[in-house]
């Protein structure tokens, strides 16, 4: 059972988390457990809107409860530095409806 | 257990995972665990103009609890085999 899709390979890497309420939080993965609870360091939230570019809100050290996590993505630093967040406009993601 | 084994056999195939927030992510199935958490490689979001939130993500972990559908390659589904396996599991064997 241990060879599953754990998050081991992402520890100390920058990740992008999508939460069940549709938020997008970017930070460095410091720890995680069986329930996908995660510890994020140096984190910030990226707030999407259709009126203005992406806003970045500094959050700092965060623990996110696994129940509230949808997706954990490995952030590709090259791709991310080429993104022009100021001109990116989109609706915020919808919340998860179970 | 049945679907865990089933998804393990699909590792390496191209699948589309639709989430309960309507986001659909396509990628190569890398691994699955007992909660049906899924790891995809070489991912792209199906409607990138509408959902640019994962533009700089190429590999991702999807929590099993938020998966609505997994769209499979037709050649990855052996209906007869699945029929037999589900019947066997229903009998408790």
mmCIF file of N, CA and C in Angstrom, chain B residues 4-72:
data_model
loop_
_atom_site.group_PDB
_atom_site.id
_atom_site.type_symbol
_atom_site.label_atom_id
_atom_site.label_comp_id
_atom_site.label_asym_id
_atom_site.label_seq_id
_atom_site.Cartn_x
_atom_site.Cartn_y
_atom_site.Cartn_z
ATOM 1 N N UNK B 4 -9.250 -0.061 -6.961
ATOM 2 C CA UNK B 4 -7.845 0.245 -6.706
ATOM 3 C C UNK B 4 -6.974 -0.592 -7.648
ATOM 4 N N UNK B 5 -7.230 -1.888 -7.709
ATOM 5 C CA UNK B 5 -6.462 -2.769 -8.605
ATOM 6 C C UNK B 5 -6.659 -2.356 -10.059
ATOM 7 N N UNK B 6 -7.914 -2.015 -10.376
ATOM 8 C CA UNK B 6 -8.227 -1.635 -11.741
ATOM 9 C C UNK B 6 -7.418 -0.409 -12.178
ATOM 10 N N UNK B 7 -7.401 0.625 -11.307
ATOM 11 C CA UNK B 7 -6.658 1.834 -11.652
ATOM 12 C C UNK B 7 -5.158 1.574 -11.700
ATOM 13 N N UNK B 8 -4.680 0.637 -10.859
ATOM 14 C CA UNK B 8 -3.248 0.327 -10.903
ATOM 15 C C UNK B 8 -2.868 -0.223 -12.277
ATOM 16 N N UNK B 9 -3.791 -0.995 -12.890
ATOM 17 C CA UNK B 9 -3.524 -1.532 -14.222
ATOM 18 C C UNK B 9 -3.508 -0.451 -15.300
ATOM 19 N N UNK B 10 -4.105 0.700 -14.982
ATOM 20 C CA UNK B 10 -4.173 1.775 -15.982
ATOM 21 C C UNK B 10 -2.983 2.728 -15.916
ATOM 22 N N UNK B 11 -2.063 2.476 -14.971
ATOM 23 C CA UNK B 11 -0.901 3.358 -14.832
ATOM 24 C C UNK B 11 -0.159 3.453 -16.169
ATOM 25 N N UNK B 12 0.202 4.669 -16.535
ATOM 26 C CA UNK B 12 0.898 4.881 -17.801
ATOM 27 C C UNK B 12 -0.026 5.308 -18.928
ATOM 28 N N UNK B 13 -1.343 5.179 -18.698
ATOM 29 C CA UNK B 13 -2.301 5.570 -19.729
ATOM 30 C C UNK B 13 -2.680 7.043 -19.573
ATOM 31 N N UNK B 14 -3.211 7.578 -20.661
ATOM 32 C CA UNK B 14 -3.688 8.959 -20.664
ATOM 33 C C UNK B 14 -5.139 8.977 -20.182
ATOM 34 N N UNK B 15 -5.425 9.750 -19.133
ATOM 35 C CA UNK B 15 -6.798 9.832 -18.622
ATOM 36 C C UNK B 15 -7.188 11.292 -18.396
ATOM 37 N N UNK B 16 -8.483 11.540 -18.303
ATOM 38 C CA UNK B 16 -8.972 12.869 -17.941
ATOM 39 C C UNK B 16 -9.732 12.733 -16.634
ATOM 40 N N UNK B 17 -9.339 13.515 -15.640
ATOM 41 C CA UNK B 17 -10.000 13.465 -14.343
ATOM 42 C C UNK B 17 -10.857 14.712 -14.187
ATOM 43 N N UNK B 18 -12.153 14.504 -14.016
ATOM 44 C CA UNK B 18 -13.037 15.649 -13.799
ATOM 45 C C UNK B 18 -13.318 15.761 -12.312
ATOM 46 N N UNK B 19 -13.099 16.968 -11.777
ATOM 47 C CA UNK B 19 -13.241 17.190 -10.345
ATOM 48 C C UNK B 19 -14.626 17.736 -10.007
ATOM 49 N N UNK B 20 -14.929 17.715 -8.710
ATOM 50 C CA UNK B 20 -16.237 18.177 -8.254
ATOM 51 C C UNK B 20 -16.346 19.699 -8.237
ATOM 52 N N UNK B 21 -15.296 20.404 -8.720
ATOM 53 C CA UNK B 21 -15.437 21.850 -8.921
ATOM 54 C C UNK B 21 -15.483 22.160 -10.420
ATOM 55 N N UNK B 22 -15.772 21.122 -11.241
ATOM 56 C CA UNK B 22 -15.925 21.210 -12.699
ATOM 57 C C UNK B 22 -14.612 21.320 -13.465
ATOM 58 N N UNK B 23 -13.484 21.410 -12.748
ATOM 59 C CA UNK B 23 -12.181 21.451 -13.399
ATOM 60 C C UNK B 23 -11.883 20.065 -13.974
ATOM 61 N N UNK B 24 -11.411 20.010 -15.233
ATOM 62 C CA UNK B 24 -11.032 18.719 -15.814
ATOM 63 C C UNK B 24 -9.551 18.753 -16.166
ATOM 64 N N UNK B 25 -8.814 17.770 -15.680
ATOM 65 C CA UNK B 25 -7.367 17.735 -15.869
ATOM 66 C C UNK B 25 -7.004 16.472 -16.643
ATOM 67 N N UNK B 26 -6.257 16.643 -17.735
ATOM 68 C CA UNK B 26 -5.834 15.506 -18.538
ATOM 69 C C UNK B 26 -4.352 15.254 -18.300
ATOM 70 N N UNK B 27 -3.957 14.000 -18.226
ATOM 71 C CA UNK B 27 -2.548 13.693 -18.016
ATOM 72 C C UNK B 27 -2.323 12.192 -18.000
ATOM 73 N N UNK B 28 -1.043 11.821 -17.855
ATOM 74 C CA UNK B 28 -0.680 10.409 -17.801
ATOM 75 C C UNK B 28 -0.799 9.920 -16.359
ATOM 76 N N UNK B 29 -1.531 8.827 -16.171
ATOM 77 C CA UNK B 29 -1.720 8.285 -14.819
ATOM 78 C C UNK B 29 -0.386 7.764 -14.285
ATOM 79 N N UNK B 30 0.066 8.357 -13.178
ATOM 80 C CA UNK B 30 1.362 7.974 -12.605
ATOM 81 C C UNK B 30 1.192 6.972 -11.474
ATOM 82 N N UNK B 31 0.218 7.212 -10.595
ATOM 83 C CA UNK B 31 -0.036 6.257 -9.511
ATOM 84 C C UNK B 31 -1.388 6.502 -8.852
ATOM 85 N N UNK B 32 -1.815 5.505 -8.088
ATOM 86 C CA UNK B 32 -3.083 5.549 -7.347
ATOM 87 C C UNK B 32 -2.830 4.917 -5.986
ATOM 88 N N UNK B 33 -3.612 5.317 -4.972
ATOM 89 C CA UNK B 33 -3.504 4.622 -3.685
ATOM 90 C C UNK B 33 -4.873 4.136 -3.217
ATOM 91 N N UNK B 34 -4.945 3.626 -1.992
ATOM 92 C CA UNK B 34 -6.181 2.986 -1.533
ATOM 93 C C UNK B 34 -7.345 3.951 -1.384
ATOM 94 N N UNK B 35 -7.046 5.262 -1.267
ATOM 95 C CA UNK B 35 -8.136 6.253 -1.203
ATOM 96 C C UNK B 35 -8.559 6.691 -2.608
ATOM 97 N N UNK B 36 -7.939 6.097 -3.628
ATOM 98 C CA UNK B 36 -8.105 6.511 -5.030
ATOM 99 C C UNK B 36 -7.643 7.953 -5.246
ATOM 100 N N UNK B 37 -6.683 8.399 -4.414
ATOM 101 C CA UNK B 37 -5.931 9.603 -4.742
ATOM 102 C C UNK B 37 -5.186 9.293 -6.026
ATOM 103 N N UNK B 38 -5.026 10.283 -6.882
ATOM 104 C CA UNK B 38 -4.444 10.061 -8.203
ATOM 105 C C UNK B 38 -3.301 11.026 -8.437
ATOM 106 N N UNK B 39 -2.214 10.510 -8.999
ATOM 107 C CA UNK B 39 -1.134 11.401 -9.419
ATOM 108 C C UNK B 39 -1.044 11.378 -10.933
ATOM 109 N N UNK B 40 -1.044 12.563 -11.534
ATOM 110 C CA UNK B 40 -0.945 12.681 -12.991
ATOM 111 C C UNK B 40 0.346 13.389 -13.378
ATOM 112 N N UNK B 41 0.901 12.984 -14.510
ATOM 113 C CA UNK B 41 2.084 13.650 -15.059
ATOM 114 C C UNK B 41 1.724 14.279 -16.390
ATOM 115 N N UNK B 42 2.531 15.281 -16.783
ATOM 116 C CA UNK B 42 2.304 15.983 -18.055
ATOM 117 C C UNK B 42 0.881 16.511 -18.160
ATOM 118 N N UNK B 43 0.448 17.167 -17.093
ATOM 119 C CA UNK B 43 -0.961 17.560 -17.027
ATOM 120 C C UNK B 43 -1.253 18.830 -17.814
ATOM 121 N N UNK B 44 -2.465 18.908 -18.305
ATOM 122 C CA UNK B 44 -2.983 20.175 -18.820
ATOM 123 C C UNK B 44 -4.470 20.223 -18.499
ATOM 124 N N UNK B 45 -4.923 21.438 -18.188
ATOM 125 C CA UNK B 45 -6.330 21.616 -17.876
ATOM 126 C C UNK B 45 -7.102 21.655 -19.190
ATOM 127 N N UNK B 46 -8.261 21.011 -19.225
ATOM 128 C CA UNK B 46 -8.972 20.859 -20.490
ATOM 129 C C UNK B 46 -9.412 22.209 -21.073
ATOM 130 N N UNK B 47 -9.943 23.127 -20.264
ATOM 131 C CA UNK B 47 -10.303 24.448 -20.764
ATOM 132 C C UNK B 47 -9.382 25.501 -20.126
ATOM 133 N N UNK B 48 -8.190 25.685 -20.742
ATOM 134 C CA UNK B 48 -7.175 26.541 -20.116
ATOM 135 C C UNK B 48 -7.542 28.022 -20.125
ATOM 136 N N UNK B 49 -8.379 28.432 -21.077
ATOM 137 C CA UNK B 49 -8.756 29.846 -21.108
ATOM 138 C C UNK B 49 -9.664 30.186 -19.936
ATOM 139 N N UNK B 50 -10.546 29.249 -19.634
ATOM 140 C CA UNK B 50 -11.466 29.461 -18.529
ATOM 141 C C UNK B 50 -10.778 29.209 -17.175
ATOM 142 N N UNK B 51 -9.845 28.247 -17.168
ATOM 143 C CA UNK B 51 -9.170 27.864 -15.918
ATOM 144 C C UNK B 51 -7.653 27.994 -16.043
ATOM 145 N N UNK B 52 -7.116 29.218 -15.947
ATOM 146 C CA UNK B 52 -5.667 29.387 -16.068
ATOM 147 C C UNK B 52 -4.946 29.156 -14.734
ATOM 148 N N UNK B 53 -5.660 28.608 -13.748
ATOM 149 C CA UNK B 53 -5.130 28.500 -12.391
ATOM 150 C C UNK B 53 -3.992 27.497 -12.259
ATOM 151 N N UNK B 54 -3.849 26.606 -13.254
ATOM 152 C CA UNK B 54 -2.799 25.584 -13.130
ATOM 153 C C UNK B 54 -1.835 25.632 -14.313
ATOM 154 N N UNK B 55 -1.654 26.843 -14.879
ATOM 155 C CA UNK B 55 -0.805 26.966 -16.070
ATOM 156 C C UNK B 55 0.644 26.564 -15.817
ATOM 157 N N UNK B 56 1.129 26.751 -14.583
ATOM 158 C CA UNK B 56 2.531 26.412 -14.339
ATOM 159 C C UNK B 56 2.680 25.079 -13.598
ATOM 160 N N UNK B 57 1.660 24.228 -13.704
ATOM 161 C CA UNK B 57 1.719 22.907 -13.066
ATOM 162 C C UNK B 57 1.783 21.824 -14.145
ATOM 163 N N UNK B 58 2.746 20.940 -14.069
ATOM 164 C CA UNK B 58 2.867 19.851 -15.034
ATOM 165 C C UNK B 58 2.650 18.469 -14.393
ATOM 166 N N UNK B 59 2.829 18.402 -13.066
ATOM 167 C CA UNK B 59 2.579 17.147 -12.349
ATOM 168 C C UNK B 59 1.689 17.471 -11.169
ATOM 169 N N UNK B 60 0.667 16.649 -10.936
ATOM 170 C CA UNK B 60 -0.160 16.990 -9.788
ATOM 171 C C UNK B 60 -0.744 15.770 -9.088
ATOM 172 N N UNK B 61 -1.108 16.034 -7.839
ATOM 173 C CA UNK B 61 -1.735 15.047 -6.961
ATOM 174 C C UNK B 61 -3.190 15.473 -6.800
ATOM 175 N N UNK B 62 -4.120 14.569 -7.061
ATOM 176 C CA UNK B 62 -5.543 14.894 -6.926
ATOM 177 C C UNK B 62 -6.122 14.060 -5.797
ATOM 178 N N UNK B 63 -6.770 14.709 -4.857
ATOM 179 C CA UNK B 63 -7.330 13.973 -3.725
ATOM 180 C C UNK B 63 -8.542 13.163 -4.204
ATOM 181 N N UNK B 64 -8.579 11.894 -3.843
ATOM 182 C CA UNK B 64 -9.641 11.001 -4.306
ATOM 183 C C UNK B 64 -11.032 11.516 -4.002
ATOM 184 N N UNK B 65 -11.161 12.230 -2.873
ATOM 185 C CA UNK B 65 -12.482 12.669 -2.421
ATOM 186 C C UNK B 65 -13.097 13.744 -3.317
ATOM 187 N N UNK B 66 -12.302 14.380 -4.193
ATOM 188 C CA UNK B 66 -12.862 15.441 -5.039
ATOM 189 C C UNK B 66 -13.021 15.008 -6.496
ATOM 190 N N UNK B 67 -12.776 13.718 -6.763
ATOM 191 C CA UNK B 67 -12.908 13.228 -8.137
ATOM 192 C C UNK B 67 -14.371 12.935 -8.449
ATOM 193 N N UNK B 68 -14.870 13.502 -9.545
ATOM 194 C CA UNK B 68 -16.231 13.176 -9.982
ATOM 195 C C UNK B 68 -16.187 12.033 -10.991
ATOM 196 N N UNK B 69 -15.406 12.197 -12.056
ATOM 197 C CA UNK B 69 -15.270 11.143 -13.065
ATOM 198 C C UNK B 69 -13.808 10.951 -13.422
ATOM 199 N N UNK B 70 -13.466 9.731 -13.840
ATOM 200 C CA UNK B 70 -12.195 9.503 -14.529
ATOM 201 C C UNK B 70 -12.560 9.004 -15.924
ATOM 202 N N UNK B 71 -12.172 9.764 -16.940
ATOM 203 C CA UNK B 71 -12.438 9.345 -18.318
ATOM 204 C C UNK B 71 -11.270 8.494 -18.794
ATOM 205 N N UNK B 72 -11.586 7.270 -19.235
ATOM 206 C CA UNK B 72 -10.554 6.276 -19.535
ATOM 207 C C UNK B 72 -10.387 6.115 -21.039
#
